[in-house]
């Protein structure tokens, strides 16, 4: 059974899609933590960054480039990209995703 993000890729559930190409999809987070909060995912399902293999490196790099394009398109030069890998790190959806956050002061470390 696919994750909720697979259902978004397959258009089985709605999402506000802001970018799409053959390899990646970007859509607004349903529970925005910042004025810009977009999730960038590879269409090919990878469980997490911790589960990626060397074969996934090009695709993951592409997703990071999409993160930059999403920030650019929204007009933000300063932004944060986060991925939670594993339950203990806060991962709740087990299809690799990068959070792109911007539009408010972002403290470091995130806690
Ligand atoms: P994480 O906790 O890092 O796995 O992040 C999962 C993110 O997915 C959370 O920020 C959720 O708000 C978001 N999310 C869960 N379901 C949906 C959905 N149907 N559409 C958009 N974002 C979602």
PDB file of C-alpha atoms and ligand atoms in Angstrom:
ATOM      1  CA  UNK A   1       0.000   0.000   0.000  1.00  0.00           C
ATOM      2  CA  UNK A   2       1.330   3.433  -0.947  1.00  0.00           C
ATOM      3  CA  UNK A   3       1.788   6.316   1.461  1.00  0.00           C
ATOM      4  CA  UNK A   4      -0.413   9.383   1.491  1.00  0.00           C
ATOM      5  CA  UNK A   5       2.169  11.084  -0.742  1.00  0.00           C
ATOM      6  CA  UNK A   6       1.838   8.281  -3.319  1.00  0.00           C
ATOM      7  CA  UNK A   7      -1.881   9.086  -3.353  1.00  0.00           C
ATOM      8  CA  UNK A   8      -1.033  12.735  -4.071  1.00  0.00           C
ATOM      9  CA  UNK A   9       1.266  11.669  -6.942  1.00  0.00           C
ATOM     10  CA  UNK A  10      -1.539   9.453  -8.283  1.00  0.00           C
ATOM     11  CA  UNK A  11      -4.114  12.278  -7.866  1.00  0.00           C
ATOM     12  CA  UNK A  12      -6.173  10.083  -5.561  1.00  0.00           C
ATOM     13  CA  UNK A  13      -6.263  12.840  -2.949  1.00  0.00           C
ATOM     14  CA  UNK A  14      -6.026  16.592  -3.572  1.00  0.00           C
ATOM     15  CA  UNK A  15      -3.030  18.786  -2.916  1.00  0.00           C
ATOM     16  CA  UNK A  16      -1.972  22.278  -3.919  1.00  0.00           C
ATOM     17  CA  UNK A  17       0.741  21.393  -6.393  1.00  0.00           C
ATOM     18  CA  UNK A  18       3.261  24.169  -7.049  1.00  0.00           C
ATOM     19  CA  UNK A  19       5.756  22.312  -9.257  1.00  0.00           C
ATOM     20  CA  UNK A  20       5.895  19.026 -11.144  1.00  0.00           C
ATOM     21  CA  UNK A  21       8.224  17.310 -13.579  1.00  0.00           C
ATOM     22  CA  UNK A  22       8.872  13.677 -14.549  1.00  0.00           C
ATOM     23  CA  UNK A  23      10.899  12.972 -11.412  1.00  0.00           C
ATOM     24  CA  UNK A  24       9.596  15.214  -8.659  1.00  0.00           C
ATOM     25  CA  UNK A  25       6.479  16.841  -7.247  1.00  0.00           C
ATOM     26  CA  UNK A  26       6.141  19.854  -4.932  1.00  0.00           C
ATOM     27  CA  UNK A  27       2.977  20.739  -3.024  1.00  0.00           C
ATOM     28  CA  UNK A  28       1.938  22.883  -0.070  1.00  0.00           C
ATOM     29  CA  UNK A  29       2.140  21.304   3.376  1.00  0.00           C
ATOM     30  CA  UNK A  30      -1.372  20.852   4.758  1.00  0.00           C
ATOM     31  CA  UNK A  31      -0.209  22.143   8.170  1.00  0.00           C
ATOM     32  CA  UNK A  32       2.028  25.063   7.220  1.00  0.00           C
ATOM     33  CA  UNK A  33       4.736  25.928   9.737  1.00  0.00           C
ATOM     34  CA  UNK A  34       5.798  29.090   7.854  1.00  0.00           C
ATOM     35  CA  UNK A  35       4.344  31.437   5.208  1.00  0.00           C
ATOM     36  CA  UNK A  36       6.118  29.251   2.638  1.00  0.00           C
ATOM     37  CA  UNK A  37       5.950  25.558   3.534  1.00  0.00           C
ATOM     38  CA  UNK A  38       6.205  23.271   0.544  1.00  0.00           C
ATOM     39  CA  UNK A  39       7.076  19.581   0.432  1.00  0.00           C
ATOM     40  CA  UNK A  40       9.276  18.324  -2.388  1.00  0.00           C
ATOM     41  CA  UNK A  41       9.152  14.588  -3.074  1.00  0.00           C
ATOM     42  CA  UNK A  42      10.644  12.222  -5.611  1.00  0.00           C
ATOM     43  CA  UNK A  43       7.973  10.413  -7.623  1.00  0.00           C
ATOM     44  CA  UNK A  44       9.912   7.188  -7.229  1.00  0.00           C
ATOM     45  CA  UNK A  45       9.250   6.197  -3.632  1.00  0.00           C
ATOM     46  CA  UNK A  46      12.257   6.274  -1.327  1.00  0.00           C
ATOM     47  CA  UNK A  47      11.303   5.724   2.326  1.00  0.00           C
ATOM     48  CA  UNK A  48      13.654   8.308   3.833  1.00  0.00           C
ATOM     49  CA  UNK A  49      17.052   9.902   3.388  1.00  0.00           C
ATOM     50  CA  UNK A  50      18.385   7.173   5.667  1.00  0.00           C
ATOM     51  CA  UNK A  51      17.018   4.536   3.295  1.00  0.00           C
ATOM     52  CA  UNK A  52      18.456   6.047   0.121  1.00  0.00           C
ATOM     53  CA  UNK A  53      21.056   4.145  -1.891  1.00  0.00           C
ATOM     54  CA  UNK A  54      23.802   5.375  -4.206  1.00  0.00           C
ATOM     55  CA  UNK A  55      21.434   4.741  -7.122  1.00  0.00           C
ATOM     56  CA  UNK A  56      19.102   7.419  -5.722  1.00  0.00           C
ATOM     57  CA  UNK A  57      21.757  10.161  -5.580  1.00  0.00           C
ATOM     58  CA  UNK A  58      20.858  11.838  -8.874  1.00  0.00           C
ATOM     59  CA  UNK A  59      17.163  11.870  -8.004  1.00  0.00           C
ATOM     60  CA  UNK A  60      17.747  13.237  -4.505  1.00  0.00           C
ATOM     61  CA  UNK A  61      20.022  15.930  -5.916  1.00  0.00           C
ATOM     62  CA  UNK A  62      17.310  16.836  -8.382  1.00  0.00           C
ATOM     63  CA  UNK A  63      14.813  17.165  -5.517  1.00  0.00           C
ATOM     64  CA  UNK A  64      17.158  19.608  -3.787  1.00  0.00           C
ATOM     65  CA  UNK A  65      17.371  21.656  -6.970  1.00  0.00           C
ATOM     66  CA  UNK A  66      13.565  21.680  -7.067  1.00  0.00           C
ATOM     67  CA  UNK A  67      13.605  23.008  -3.466  1.00  0.00           C
ATOM     68  CA  UNK A  68      15.707  25.943  -4.648  1.00  0.00           C
ATOM     69  CA  UNK A  69      13.392  26.540  -7.598  1.00  0.00           C
ATOM     70  CA  UNK A  70      10.330  26.520  -5.302  1.00  0.00           C
ATOM     71  CA  UNK A  71      11.953  29.133  -3.028  1.00  0.00           C
ATOM     72  CA  UNK A  72      12.970  31.222  -6.056  1.00  0.00           C
ATOM     73  CA  UNK A  73       9.492  31.060  -7.557  1.00  0.00           C
ATOM     74  CA  UNK A  74       7.951  32.194  -4.258  1.00  0.00           C
ATOM     75  CA  UNK A  75      10.380  35.120  -4.114  1.00  0.00           C
ATOM     76  CA  UNK A  76      12.467  33.988  -1.137  1.00  0.00           C
ATOM     77  CA  UNK A  77      16.244  34.262  -1.231  1.00  0.00           C
ATOM     78  CA  UNK A  78      16.517  33.013   2.373  1.00  0.00           C
ATOM     79  CA  UNK A  79      14.933  29.668   3.107  1.00  0.00           C
ATOM     80  CA  UNK A  80      15.425  26.398   4.959  1.00  0.00           C
ATOM     81  CA  UNK A  81      15.297  22.828   3.639  1.00  0.00           C
ATOM     82  CA  UNK A  82      14.710  20.047   6.175  1.00  0.00           C
ATOM     83  CA  UNK A  83      14.180  16.321   5.954  1.00  0.00           C
ATOM     84  CA  UNK A  84      13.272  14.182   8.940  1.00  0.00           C
ATOM     85  CA  UNK A  85      14.717  10.697   8.578  1.00  0.00           C
ATOM     86  CA  UNK A  86      13.135   8.137  10.896  1.00  0.00           C
ATOM     87  CA  UNK A  87      10.425   8.350  13.524  1.00  0.00           C
ATOM     88  CA  UNK A  88      12.853   9.529  16.198  1.00  0.00           C
ATOM     89  CA  UNK A  89      13.740  12.528  14.033  1.00  0.00           C
ATOM     90  CA  UNK A  90      10.083  13.454  13.522  1.00  0.00           C
ATOM     91  CA  UNK A  91       9.305  11.637  10.285  1.00  0.00           C
ATOM     92  CA  UNK A  92       5.601  10.837  10.047  1.00  0.00           C
ATOM     93  CA  UNK A  93       5.175  10.079   6.327  1.00  0.00           C
ATOM     94  CA  UNK A  94       7.477   7.370   5.041  1.00  0.00           C
ATOM     95  CA  UNK A  95       8.039   8.667   1.517  1.00  0.00           C
ATOM     96  CA  UNK A  96      11.123  10.904   1.340  1.00  0.00           C
ATOM     97  CA  UNK A  97      10.217  14.585   1.442  1.00  0.00           C
ATOM     98  CA  UNK A  98      12.075  17.841   1.828  1.00  0.00           C
ATOM     99  CA  UNK A  99      10.337  20.639   3.705  1.00  0.00           C
ATOM    100  CA  UNK A 100      11.012  24.062   2.159  1.00  0.00           C
ATOM    101  CA  UNK A 101      10.341  26.779   4.733  1.00  0.00           C
ATOM    102  CA  UNK A 102      10.570  30.552   4.428  1.00  0.00           C
ATOM    103  CA  UNK A 103       8.875  33.814   5.275  1.00  0.00           C
ATOM    104  CA  UNK A 104       9.509  34.031   9.005  1.00  0.00           C
ATOM    105  CA  UNK A 105      12.648  34.130  11.193  1.00  0.00           C
ATOM    106  CA  UNK A 106      14.027  30.580  11.347  1.00  0.00           C
ATOM    107  CA  UNK A 107      15.996  29.910  14.511  1.00  0.00           C
ATOM    108  CA  UNK A 108      18.951  27.558  14.748  1.00  0.00           C
ATOM    109  CA  UNK A 109      19.197  24.916  16.126  1.00  0.00           C
ATOM    110  CA  UNK A 110      15.611  23.928  15.323  1.00  0.00           C
ATOM    111  CA  UNK A 111      15.081  21.952  18.557  1.00  0.00           C
TER     112      UNK A 111
HETATM  113  P1  LIG B   1       7.352  14.676   8.483  1.00  0.00           P
HETATM  114  O1  LIG B   1       6.784  14.765   9.879  1.00  0.00           O
HETATM  115  O2  LIG B   1       8.719  15.262   8.332  1.00  0.00           O
HETATM  116  O3  LIG B   1       7.241  13.263   7.939  1.00  0.00           O
HETATM  117  O4  LIG B   1       6.432  15.612   7.593  1.00  0.00           O
HETATM  118  C1  LIG B   1       5.210  15.198   7.067  1.00  0.00           C
HETATM  119  C2  LIG B   1       4.489  16.437   6.637  1.00  0.00           C
HETATM  120  O5  LIG B   1       3.460  16.058   5.752  1.00  0.00           O
HETATM  121  C3  LIG B   1       3.833  17.238   7.776  1.00  0.00           C
HETATM  122  O6  LIG B   1       4.379  18.552   7.811  1.00  0.00           O
HETATM  123  C4  LIG B   1       2.359  17.214   7.404  1.00  0.00           C
HETATM  124  O7  LIG B   1       1.704  18.428   7.723  1.00  0.00           O
HETATM  125  C5  LIG B   1       2.396  16.953   5.923  1.00  0.00           C
HETATM  126  N1  LIG B   1       1.224  16.309   5.356  1.00  0.00           N
HETATM  127  C6  LIG B   1       0.604  15.185   5.803  1.00  0.00           C
HETATM  128  N2  LIG B   1      -0.430  14.873   5.010  1.00  0.00           N
HETATM  129  C7  LIG B   1      -0.473  15.806   4.030  1.00  0.00           C
HETATM  130  C8  LIG B   1      -1.308  16.039   2.896  1.00  0.00           C
HETATM  131  N3  LIG B   1      -2.343  15.226   2.621  1.00  0.00           N
HETATM  132  N4  LIG B   1      -1.055  17.098   2.109  1.00  0.00           N
HETATM  133  C9  LIG B   1      -0.026  17.927   2.386  1.00  0.00           C
HETATM  134  N5  LIG B   1       0.810  17.763   3.434  1.00  0.00           N
HETATM  135  C10 LIG B   1       0.583  16.730   4.244  1.00  0.00           C
END
